[in-house]
Amino acid sequence: MKIAIVEDDISMRKSLEIALKEYQEFEITTFKNAPEALKKLDSSYELIVTDINMPKMDGIEFIKQIDFKCDFIIITGNATLNRAVESMRLGVKDFLTKPFEVDTLVEAIKRSAEVSKVQAEHERRYEEGKDRRVGKEDTRAVKVERRKQGSDRRKRFYGQSNQLEKILKLLQKAAMTDASVLLLGESGVGKELFAKEVHDRSPRYAGPFIPINMAAIPDNLLESELFGYEKGAFTDATAMKKGYFETANKGTLFLDEIGEMPMALQAKLLRVLQEREIYRVGGTKPIKIDVRIVSATNANINEQIDNKKFREDLYYRLNTIPVKIPPLRERREEIADIAKESLFKICRKYDFAYKSLSDNAVLALEAYDWPGNVRELLSVVERAAILSESDVIEEEDLFLESRKREKSIKDLEKELIIELLKDFDQDLEKSAKALGISCTNLEKKIDKFNIEVLK
């Protein structure tokens, strides 16, 4: 994927360039300002990441000057609702507020690519279907597509365990209905993979699969992102914009981190699930939608209900078929297969000579508790593949002993929040901005970790 980064801050520009070049699927070019970029950019670029506040020409004006089709992601240290809305009107896929983690940008890039792929596929199908009548050829095409989908599913889950088989059988039954599915499990267990499994096994498999991380979207933009908005709905809304519900029509909408949804929006989501229609922001006309909802959370929803932070009636709507995804430490028989298959893919990704895991390395992997679940396992294997100088990865190459001595992610997150609150004199807004999250989400984390905040 060919990506341009336009950023006047040399430190930020170089940091992003170095970090993103670690991903072999990204081809990165950087520019220090918009005029310089306009001289050299062409239609070979699939994505442009640009700051807004730059000398000579700001990011919004720069985007308006691009005369070829590509996606945009905006990064800025001074986000305002008006600027965000204006950028979305121009087709910007994501709006990230500095400071942010590189992983957040990588996720935004991959999400942008996925949405573009879905849109392109729908456009292709629309053109093909204009004059075509449903017949035997269509039936054969469906069968071929289903075989392809089955092949893709087999590649999705590397390991085998009784628990995984039970989950997949349950998802198979759920997929053939339109019942809402709620995936429960710790962070890193791969809930999005299971959501995609529901989609691919369902009659909606040919429609779009749109994943949304509720915690990653600022509260003040969430409603317009989900439901879209009408022209004139607010300042700078000079054109209608469809939201994720309309984009996912005839397909599946995956609402990840559903527990982070603000209470005010929960009531609107409940109505959508009941009536199967939405109202765009600023709109008065109901729009019928045909969308399957799969949601996920690692939070204790029952506890949130007791604390009046999540609507009980919405929970019952989302929880028609609850599916608990066990942590990796409870599915240890999958660990070796996941590690070996991911090692094979990593070697192919980096064009390494094929490497293998020693018996002792496999035993060490199976004995470790994996607090970060599958996500952590993949990270450990990738690091070992890169750093190991031998074709056989040994136990010491995994550095698992040092990981056992590390504090948990939750402990580190709690310490970071306490430290930031101290640095910013208990100012929630400044602390939230430093963390790259909304004030609402910071308040939830403060309650979750029982952190005392001075009033």
GROMACS .gro file of C-alpha atoms in nm:
model
  455
    1MET     CA    1   0.000   0.000   0.000
    2LYS     CA    2   0.153   0.331  -0.110
    3ILE     CA    3   0.112   0.596   0.161
    4ALA     CA    4   0.210   0.966   0.173
    5ILE     CA    5   0.266   1.145   0.505
    6VAL     CA    6   0.238   1.526   0.498
    7GLU     CA    7   0.354   1.674   0.829
    8ASP     CA    8   0.547   1.995   0.900
    9ASP     CA    9   0.675   1.880   1.241
   10ILE     CA   10   1.003   1.705   1.155
   11SER     CA   11   1.004   1.498   1.474
   12MET     CA   12   0.654   1.366   1.414
   13ARG     CA   13   0.723   1.313   1.043
   14LYS     CA   14   1.038   1.110   1.103
   15SER     CA   15   0.883   0.911   1.388
   16LEU     CA   16   0.587   0.806   1.174
   17GLU     CA   17   0.811   0.725   0.879
   18ILE     CA   18   1.039   0.501   1.088
   19ALA     CA   19   0.750   0.329   1.267
   20LEU     CA   20   0.539   0.262   0.956
   21LYS     CA   21   0.833   0.135   0.751
   22GLU     CA   22   0.844  -0.165   0.985
   23TYR     CA   23   0.527  -0.282   0.809
   24GLN     CA   24   0.635  -0.431   0.479
   25GLU     CA   25   0.292  -0.387   0.325
   26PHE     CA   26   0.335  -0.008   0.354
   27GLU     CA   27   0.544   0.197   0.110
   28ILE     CA   28   0.601   0.531   0.283
   29THR     CA   29   0.688   0.874   0.134
   30THR     CA   30   0.702   1.188   0.350
   31PHE     CA   31   0.658   1.558   0.270
   32LYS     CA   32   0.725   1.858   0.493
   33ASN     CA   33   0.438   2.069   0.358
   34ALA     CA   34   0.137   2.053   0.126
   35PRO     CA   35   0.279   2.246  -0.175
   36GLU     CA   36   0.578   2.011  -0.188
   37ALA     CA   37   0.343   1.710  -0.174
   38LEU     CA   38   0.117   1.843  -0.450
   39LYS     CA   39   0.413   1.863  -0.688
   40LYS     CA   40   0.497   1.494  -0.649
   41LEU     CA   41   0.179   1.308  -0.555
   42ASP     CA   42   0.001   1.103  -0.821
   43SER     CA   43  -0.271   0.842  -0.850
   44SER     CA   44  -0.035   0.563  -0.743
   45TYR     CA   45  -0.086   0.675  -0.381
   46GLU     CA   46  -0.371   0.490  -0.212
   47LEU     CA   47  -0.371   0.684   0.117
   48ILE     CA   48  -0.258   1.027   0.236
   49VAL     CA   49  -0.197   1.097   0.606
   50THR     CA   50  -0.188   1.472   0.666
   51ASP     CA   51  -0.177   1.725   0.946
   52ILE     CA   52  -0.431   2.011   0.940
   53ASN     CA   53  -0.236   2.306   1.080
   54MET     CA   54   0.061   2.354   0.848
   55PRO     CA   55   0.236   2.661   0.705
   56LYS     CA   56   0.177   2.767   0.342
   57MET     CA   57  -0.138   2.553   0.306
   58ASP     CA   58  -0.350   2.379   0.570
   59GLY     CA   59  -0.455   2.016   0.546
   60ILE     CA   60  -0.818   2.083   0.450
   61GLU     CA   61  -0.721   2.306   0.158
   62PHE     CA   62  -0.456   2.052   0.060
   63ILE     CA   63  -0.713   1.770   0.043
   64LYS     CA   64  -0.934   1.987  -0.179
   65GLN     CA   65  -0.644   2.019  -0.424
   66ILE     CA   66  -0.601   1.642  -0.471
   67ASP     CA   67  -0.741   1.556  -0.815
   68PHE     CA   68  -0.719   1.177  -0.801
   69LYS     CA   69  -0.905   0.915  -0.599
   70CYS     CA   70  -0.745   0.810  -0.271
   71ASP     CA   71  -0.823   0.784   0.100
   72PHE     CA   72  -0.728   1.039   0.366
   73ILE     CA   73  -0.649   1.023   0.737
   74ILE     CA   74  -0.607   1.349   0.928
   75ILE     CA   75  -0.378   1.387   1.229
   76THR     CA   76  -0.385   1.703   1.439
   77GLY     CA   77  -0.295   1.841   1.778
   78ASN     CA   78  -0.582   2.092   1.771
   79ALA     CA   79  -0.900   1.902   1.691
   80THR     CA   80  -1.232   2.085   1.670
   81LEU     CA   81  -1.574   1.949   1.579
   82ASN     CA   82  -1.607   2.188   1.284
   83ARG     CA   83  -1.275   2.083   1.138
   84ALA     CA   84  -1.356   1.717   1.189
   85VAL     CA   85  -1.692   1.755   1.017
   86GLU     CA   86  -1.538   1.950   0.730
   87SER     CA   87  -1.275   1.681   0.679
   88MET     CA   88  -1.535   1.403   0.680
   89ARG     CA   89  -1.738   1.593   0.419
   90LEU     CA   90  -1.430   1.571   0.196
   91GLY     CA   91  -1.418   1.194   0.237
   92VAL     CA   92  -1.160   1.168   0.516
   93LYS     CA   93  -1.174   0.815   0.664
   94ASP     CA   94  -1.028   0.891   1.008
   95PHE     CA   95  -0.947   1.190   1.229
   96LEU     CA   96  -0.676   1.122   1.490
   97THR     CA   97  -0.586   1.362   1.770
   98LYS     CA   98  -0.223   1.393   1.878
   99PRO     CA   99  -0.067   1.237   2.071
  100PHE     CA  100  -0.159   0.889   1.953
  101GLU     CA  101   0.006   0.548   1.943
  102VAL     CA  102   0.147   0.426   1.612
  103ASP     CA  103  -0.073   0.117   1.652
  104THR     CA  104  -0.376   0.349   1.645
  105LEU     CA  105  -0.265   0.491   1.312
  106VAL     CA  106  -0.191   0.144   1.174
  107GLU     CA  107  -0.540   0.029   1.274
  108ALA     CA  108  -0.687   0.338   1.106
  109ILE     CA  109  -0.491   0.264   0.787
  110LYS     CA  110  -0.606  -0.098   0.779
  111ARG     CA  111  -0.964   0.004   0.857
  112SER     CA  112  -0.955   0.257   0.573
  113ALA     CA  113  -0.825  -0.007   0.333
  114GLU     CA  114  -1.096  -0.253   0.440
  115VAL     CA  115  -1.377  -0.001   0.394
  116SER     CA  116  -1.241   0.098   0.051
  117LYS     CA  117  -1.223  -0.266  -0.047
  118VAL     CA  118  -1.585  -0.320   0.057
  119GLN     CA  119  -1.701  -0.011  -0.132
  120ALA     CA  120  -1.511  -0.112  -0.446
  121GLU     CA  121  -1.657  -0.462  -0.432
  122HIS     CA  122  -2.009  -0.324  -0.396
  123GLU     CA  123  -1.956  -0.091  -0.689
  124ARG     CA  124  -1.833  -0.383  -0.898
  125ARG     CA  125  -2.129  -0.598  -0.803
  126TYR     CA  126  -2.367  -0.314  -0.874
  127GLU     CA  127  -2.225  -0.267  -1.224
  128GLU     CA  128  -2.229  -0.643  -1.293
  129GLY     CA  129  -2.584  -0.677  -1.168
  130LYS     CA  130  -2.741  -0.393  -1.367
  131ASP     CA  131  -2.858  -0.607  -1.657
  132ARG     CA  132  -2.806  -0.955  -1.520
  133ARG     CA  133  -3.097  -1.178  -1.432
  134VAL     CA  134  -3.070  -1.432  -1.151
  135GLY     CA  135  -3.025  -1.779  -1.300
  136LYS     CA  136  -2.815  -2.092  -1.301
  137GLU     CA  137  -2.492  -1.902  -1.352
  138ASP     CA  138  -2.563  -1.702  -1.037
  139THR     CA  139  -2.630  -2.021  -0.844
  140ARG     CA  140  -2.297  -2.169  -0.956
  141ALA     CA  141  -2.120  -1.843  -0.865
  142VAL     CA  142  -2.271  -1.854  -0.516
  143LYS     CA  143  -2.147  -2.210  -0.467
  144VAL     CA  144  -1.796  -2.117  -0.580
  145GLU     CA  145  -1.798  -1.814  -0.351
  146ARG     CA  146  -1.915  -2.025  -0.057
  147ARG     CA  147  -1.631  -2.273  -0.119
  148LYS     CA  148  -1.388  -1.982  -0.122
  149GLN     CA  149  -1.536  -1.848   0.202
  150GLY     CA  150  -1.497  -2.192   0.359
  151SER     CA  151  -1.131  -2.199   0.260
  152ASP     CA  152  -1.078  -1.855   0.412
  153ARG     CA  153  -1.243  -1.966   0.737
  154ARG     CA  154  -1.009  -2.261   0.771
  155LYS     CA  155  -0.715  -2.022   0.751
  156ARG     CA  156  -0.863  -1.793   1.018
  157PHE     CA  157  -0.822  -2.025   1.316
  158TYR     CA  158  -0.489  -2.209   1.329
  159GLY     CA  159  -0.534  -2.410   1.645
  160GLN     CA  160  -0.777  -2.685   1.742
  161SER     CA  161  -0.940  -2.744   2.079
  162ASN     CA  162  -1.268  -2.876   2.209
  163GLN     CA  163  -1.359  -2.529   2.330
  164LEU     CA  164  -1.290  -2.371   1.991
  165GLU     CA  165  -1.496  -2.636   1.814
  166LYS     CA  166  -1.789  -2.575   2.052
  167ILE     CA  167  -1.768  -2.200   1.989
  168LEU     CA  168  -1.758  -2.243   1.611
  169LYS     CA  169  -2.056  -2.480   1.618
  170LEU     CA  170  -2.252  -2.227   1.827
  171LEU     CA  171  -2.156  -1.946   1.588
  172GLN     CA  172  -2.261  -2.161   1.291
  173LYS     CA  173  -2.611  -2.195   1.439
  174ALA     CA  174  -2.626  -1.827   1.529
  175ALA     CA  175  -2.501  -1.718   1.187
  176MET     CA  176  -2.796  -1.870   1.001
  177THR     CA  177  -3.034  -1.640   1.191
  178ASP     CA  178  -3.039  -1.262   1.226
  179ALA     CA  179  -3.019  -1.277   1.605
  180SER     CA  180  -2.781  -1.032   1.774
  181VAL     CA  181  -2.459  -1.193   1.897
  182LEU     CA  182  -2.261  -1.062   2.195
  183LEU     CA  183  -1.898  -1.177   2.213
  184LEU     CA  184  -1.751  -1.172   2.563
  185GLY     CA  185  -1.387  -1.216   2.643
  186GLU     CA  186  -1.059  -1.062   2.751
  187SER     CA  187  -0.869  -0.819   2.535
  188GLY     CA  188  -0.661  -0.995   2.271
  189VAL     CA  189  -0.865  -1.315   2.235
  190GLY     CA  190  -0.956  -1.226   1.876
  191LYS     CA  191  -1.319  -1.119   1.910
  192GLU     CA  192  -1.315  -0.951   1.570
  193LEU     CA  193  -1.212  -1.282   1.408
  194PHE     CA  194  -1.511  -1.453   1.565
  195ALA     CA  195  -1.738  -1.167   1.452
  196LYS     CA  196  -1.607  -1.212   1.098
  197GLU     CA  197  -1.677  -1.584   1.133
  198VAL     CA  198  -2.043  -1.508   1.207
  199HIS     CA  199  -2.061  -1.284   0.902
  200ASP     CA  200  -1.890  -1.529   0.665
  201ARG     CA  201  -2.108  -1.823   0.772
  202SER     CA  202  -2.429  -1.624   0.737
  203PRO     CA  203  -2.649  -1.556   0.433
  204ARG     CA  204  -2.504  -1.203   0.447
  205TYR     CA  205  -2.151  -1.325   0.362
  206ALA     CA  206  -2.151  -1.138   0.027
  207GLY     CA  207  -2.242  -0.808   0.197
  208PRO     CA  208  -2.011  -0.569   0.383
  209PHE     CA  209  -1.853  -0.647   0.720
  210ILE     CA  210  -1.792  -0.315   0.896
  211PRO     CA  211  -1.597  -0.325   1.226
  212ILE     CA  212  -1.615  -0.022   1.459
  213ASN     CA  213  -1.419   0.030   1.780
  214MET     CA  214  -1.654   0.236   1.996
  215ALA     CA  215  -1.371   0.343   2.227
  216ALA     CA  216  -1.167   0.486   1.939
  217ILE     CA  217  -1.426   0.741   1.820
  218PRO     CA  218  -1.470   1.067   2.018
  219ASP     CA  219  -1.810   1.086   2.187
  220ASN     CA  220  -1.906   1.405   2.002
  221LEU     CA  221  -1.855   1.235   1.665
  222LEU     CA  222  -1.999   0.893   1.745
  223GLU     CA  223  -2.362   0.965   1.656
  224SER     CA  224  -2.280   1.116   1.316
  225GLU     CA  225  -2.036   0.831   1.245
  226LEU     CA  226  -2.300   0.566   1.320
  227PHE     CA  227  -2.606   0.730   1.168
  228GLY     CA  228  -2.463   0.985   0.925
  229TYR     CA  229  -2.590   1.341   0.889
  230GLU     CA  230  -2.798   1.556   0.658
  231LYS     CA  231  -2.681   1.862   0.471
  232GLY     CA  232  -2.714   2.162   0.703
  233ALA     CA  233  -2.736   1.949   1.019
  234PHE     CA  234  -2.462   2.164   1.175
  235THR     CA  235  -2.197   2.413   1.075
  236ASP     CA  236  -2.001   2.303   0.768
  237ALA     CA  237  -2.231   2.008   0.699
  238THR     CA  238  -2.262   2.115   0.336
  239ALA     CA  239  -2.336   1.767   0.204
  240MET     CA  240  -2.518   1.457   0.323
  241LYS     CA  241  -2.300   1.180   0.466
  242LYS     CA  242  -2.401   0.820   0.523
  243GLY     CA  243  -2.307   0.658   0.853
  244TYR     CA  244  -2.182   0.309   0.931
  245PHE     CA  245  -2.534   0.165   0.958
  246GLU     CA  246  -2.612   0.259   0.599
  247THR     CA  247  -2.266   0.152   0.480
  248ALA     CA  248  -2.323  -0.189   0.637
  249ASN     CA  249  -2.667  -0.238   0.483
  250LYS     CA  250  -2.731  -0.599   0.379
  251GLY     CA  251  -2.424  -0.696   0.579
  252THR     CA  252  -2.289  -0.706   0.935
  253LEU     CA  253  -2.197  -0.422   1.171
  254PHE     CA  254  -1.945  -0.521   1.439
  255LEU     CA  255  -1.961  -0.292   1.742
  256ASP     CA  256  -1.644  -0.359   1.940
  257GLU     CA  257  -1.603  -0.226   2.297
  258ILE     CA  258  -1.980  -0.173   2.317
  259GLY     CA  259  -1.947  -0.103   2.689
  260GLU     CA  260  -1.778   0.228   2.604
  261MET     CA  261  -2.089   0.368   2.431
  262PRO     CA  262  -2.226   0.685   2.601
  263MET     CA  263  -2.563   0.646   2.774
  264ALA     CA  264  -2.732   0.906   2.551
  265LEU     CA  265  -2.642   0.711   2.241
  266GLN     CA  266  -2.745   0.378   2.394
  267ALA     CA  267  -3.110   0.489   2.383
  268LYS     CA  268  -3.080   0.570   2.013
  269LEU     CA  269  -2.913   0.238   1.937
  270LEU     CA  270  -3.192   0.056   2.123
  271ARG     CA  271  -3.450   0.228   1.905
  272VAL     CA  272  -3.260   0.131   1.590
  273LEU     CA  273  -3.257  -0.234   1.698
  274GLN     CA  274  -3.629  -0.222   1.775
  275GLU     CA  275  -3.751  -0.030   1.470
  276ARG     CA  276  -3.484  -0.131   1.215
  277GLU     CA  277  -3.459   0.226   1.097
  278ILE     CA  278  -3.230   0.521   1.158
  279TYR     CA  279  -3.248   0.898   1.144
  280ARG     CA  280  -2.943   1.082   1.017
  281VAL     CA  281  -2.830   1.369   1.240
  282GLY     CA  282  -3.047   1.665   1.139
  283GLY     CA  283  -3.287   1.439   0.950
  284THR     CA  284  -3.661   1.392   0.994
  285LYS     CA  285  -3.716   1.104   0.753
  286PRO     CA  286  -3.666   0.747   0.880
  287ILE     CA  287  -3.431   0.531   0.674
  288LYS     CA  288  -3.492   0.157   0.677
  289ILE     CA  289  -3.180  -0.051   0.736
  290ASP     CA  290  -3.111  -0.423   0.705
  291VAL     CA  291  -2.808  -0.488   0.923
  292ARG     CA  292  -2.693  -0.777   1.141
  293ILE     CA  293  -2.543  -0.660   1.472
  294VAL     CA  294  -2.253  -0.839   1.636
  295SER     CA  295  -2.110  -0.666   1.941
  296ALA     CA  296  -1.822  -0.738   2.177
  297THR     CA  297  -1.686  -0.626   2.511
  298ASN     CA  298  -1.418  -0.716   2.764
  299ALA     CA  299  -1.604  -0.522   3.035
  300ASN     CA  300  -1.835  -0.662   3.301
  301ILE     CA  301  -2.167  -0.546   3.153
  302ASN     CA  302  -2.372  -0.667   3.451
  303GLU     CA  303  -2.159  -0.450   3.678
  304GLN     CA  304  -2.206  -0.154   3.443
  305ILE     CA  305  -2.582  -0.210   3.451
  306ASP     CA  306  -2.577  -0.208   3.832
  307ASN     CA  307  -2.379   0.117   3.824
  308LYS     CA  308  -2.630   0.274   3.578
  309LYS     CA  309  -2.366   0.300   3.304
  310PHE     CA  310  -2.528   0.059   3.062
  311ARG     CA  311  -2.895   0.017   2.977
  312GLU     CA  312  -3.037  -0.317   3.080
  313ASP     CA  313  -3.293  -0.316   2.796
  314LEU     CA  314  -3.016  -0.258   2.538
  315TYR     CA  315  -2.811  -0.539   2.693
  316TYR     CA  316  -3.098  -0.784   2.640
  317ARG     CA  317  -3.131  -0.672   2.278
  318LEU     CA  318  -2.760  -0.726   2.211
  319ASN     CA  319  -2.735  -1.041   2.420
  320THR     CA  320  -2.975  -1.266   2.225
  321ILE     CA  321  -2.690  -1.513   2.172
  322PRO     CA  322  -2.402  -1.457   2.417
  323VAL     CA  323  -2.074  -1.626   2.327
  324LYS     CA  324  -1.791  -1.641   2.580
  325ILE     CA  325  -1.447  -1.659   2.418
  326PRO     CA  326  -1.215  -1.827   2.668
  327PRO     CA  327  -0.868  -1.678   2.722
  328LEU     CA  328  -0.575  -1.853   2.557
  329ARG     CA  329  -0.454  -1.997   2.889
  330GLU     CA  330  -0.774  -2.205   2.893
  331ARG     CA  331  -0.714  -2.328   2.535
  332ARG     CA  332  -0.351  -2.436   2.569
  333GLU     CA  333  -0.386  -2.712   2.310
  334GLU     CA  334  -0.418  -2.439   2.044
  335ILE     CA  335  -0.096  -2.258   2.138
  336ALA     CA  336   0.153  -2.474   1.946
  337ASP     CA  337  -0.050  -2.470   1.623
  338ILE     CA  338  -0.109  -2.094   1.642
  339ALA     CA  339   0.260  -2.029   1.709
  340LYS     CA  340   0.383  -2.255   1.427
  341GLU     CA  341   0.141  -2.123   1.168
  342SER     CA  342   0.210  -1.761   1.259
  343LEU     CA  343   0.586  -1.829   1.247
  344PHE     CA  344   0.549  -1.965   0.895
  345LYS     CA  345   0.358  -1.653   0.787
  346ILE     CA  346   0.607  -1.420   0.957
  347CYS     CA  347   0.902  -1.584   0.778
  348ARG     CA  348   0.719  -1.545   0.449
  349LYS     CA  349   0.631  -1.183   0.532
  350TYR     CA  350   0.993  -1.086   0.599
  351ASP     CA  351   1.136  -1.315   0.331
  352PHE     CA  352   1.332  -1.514   0.593
  353ALA     CA  353   1.454  -1.867   0.550
  354TYR     CA  354   1.191  -2.086   0.718
  355LYS     CA  355   1.239  -2.112   1.095
  356SER     CA  356   1.099  -2.366   1.338
  357LEU     CA  357   1.033  -2.387   1.712
  358SER     CA  358   1.234  -2.627   1.927
  359ASP     CA  359   1.047  -2.871   2.151
  360ASN     CA  360   1.155  -2.672   2.459
  361ALA     CA  361   1.030  -2.350   2.301
  362VAL     CA  362   0.689  -2.508   2.236
  363LEU     CA  363   0.671  -2.637   2.594
  364ALA     CA  364   0.758  -2.289   2.724
  365LEU     CA  365   0.486  -2.132   2.510
  366GLU     CA  366   0.231  -2.382   2.635
  367ALA     CA  367   0.330  -2.323   2.999
  368TYR     CA  368   0.305  -1.943   2.984
  369ASP     CA  369  -0.024  -1.783   3.096
  370TRP     CA  370  -0.063  -1.527   2.811
  371PRO     CA  371  -0.232  -1.232   2.986
  372GLY     CA  372  -0.241  -1.061   2.644
  373ASN     CA  373  -0.392  -1.374   2.484
  374VAL     CA  374  -0.350  -1.449   2.111
  375ARG     CA  375  -0.236  -1.093   2.038
  376GLU     CA  376   0.054  -1.135   2.282
  377LEU     CA  377   0.144  -1.479   2.144
  378LEU     CA  378   0.170  -1.344   1.789
  379SER     CA  379   0.386  -1.057   1.913
  380VAL     CA  380   0.624  -1.291   2.098
  381VAL     CA  381   0.661  -1.521   1.796
  382GLU     CA  382   0.724  -1.231   1.559
  383ARG     CA  383   0.990  -1.081   1.785
  384ALA     CA  384   1.162  -1.418   1.821
  385ALA     CA  385   1.157  -1.472   1.444
  386ILE     CA  386   1.320  -1.134   1.387
  387LEU     CA  387   1.584  -1.152   1.661
  388SER     CA  388   1.678  -1.520   1.650
  389GLU     CA  389   2.002  -1.580   1.458
  390SER     CA  390   1.933  -1.951   1.418
  391ASP     CA  391   1.684  -2.139   1.201
  392VAL     CA  392   1.555  -2.301   1.519
  393ILE     CA  393   1.395  -2.074   1.781
  394GLU     CA  394   1.491  -2.182   2.132
  395GLU     CA  395   1.318  -2.112   2.462
  396GLU     CA  396   1.559  -1.829   2.549
  397ASP     CA  397   1.473  -1.652   2.221
  398LEU     CA  398   1.116  -1.604   2.346
  399PHE     CA  399   1.213  -1.394   2.653
  400LEU     CA  400   0.915  -1.531   2.842
  401GLU     CA  401   1.084  -1.512   3.180
  402SER     CA  402   1.123  -1.136   3.149
  403ARG     CA  403   0.757  -1.107   3.047
  404LYS     CA  404   0.651  -1.296   3.359
  405ARG     CA  405   0.823  -1.031   3.569
  406GLU     CA  406   0.650  -0.745   3.386
  407LYS     CA  407   0.350  -0.579   3.537
  408SER     CA  408   0.014  -0.650   3.383
  409ILE     CA  409  -0.120  -0.418   3.115
  410LYS     CA  410  -0.395  -0.307   3.353
  411ASP     CA  411  -0.141  -0.218   3.624
  412LEU     CA  412   0.066  -0.018   3.377
  413GLU     CA  413  -0.244   0.160   3.246
  414LYS     CA  414  -0.354   0.249   3.598
  415GLU     CA  415  -0.008   0.385   3.685
  416LEU     CA  416  -0.001   0.592   3.365
  417ILE     CA  417  -0.341   0.748   3.440
  418ILE     CA  418  -0.238   0.832   3.798
  419GLU     CA  419   0.087   0.988   3.674
  420LEU     CA  420  -0.087   1.199   3.409
  421LEU     CA  421  -0.350   1.321   3.653
  422LYS     CA  422  -0.068   1.426   3.881
  423ASP     CA  423   0.122   1.601   3.599
  424PHE     CA  424  -0.189   1.790   3.485
  425ASP     CA  425  -0.310   1.882   3.837
  426GLN     CA  426  -0.613   1.649   3.815
  427ASP     CA  427  -0.731   1.811   3.489
  428LEU     CA  428  -0.935   1.535   3.321
  429GLU     CA  429  -0.954   1.704   2.982
  430LYS     CA  430  -0.575   1.748   2.952
  431SER     CA  431  -0.509   1.397   3.084
  432ALA     CA  432  -0.758   1.244   2.838
  433LYS     CA  433  -0.596   1.434   2.551
  434ALA     CA  434  -0.252   1.305   2.652
  435LEU     CA  435  -0.390   0.949   2.652
  436GLY     CA  436  -0.563   0.998   2.317
  437ILE     CA  437  -0.910   0.914   2.453
  438SER     CA  438  -1.226   1.107   2.539
  439CYS     CA  439  -1.299   1.248   2.885
  440THR     CA  440  -1.592   1.007   2.914
  441ASN     CA  441  -1.367   0.707   2.854
  442LEU     CA  442  -1.109   0.842   3.100
  443GLU     CA  443  -1.378   0.877   3.367
  444LYS     CA  444  -1.480   0.515   3.305
  445LYS     CA  445  -1.122   0.400   3.350
  446ILE     CA  446  -1.087   0.606   3.669
  447ASP     CA  447  -1.395   0.430   3.809
  448LYS     CA  448  -1.272   0.092   3.684
  449PHE     CA  449  -0.935   0.127   3.857
  450ASN     CA  450  -1.082   0.299   4.169
  451ILE     CA  451  -0.849   0.595   4.122
  452GLU     CA  452  -0.909   0.884   4.363
  453VAL     CA  453  -0.939   1.219   4.187
  454LEU     CA  454  -0.909   1.541   4.384
  455LYS     CA  455  -1.202   1.775   4.322
   0.00000   0.00000   0.00000
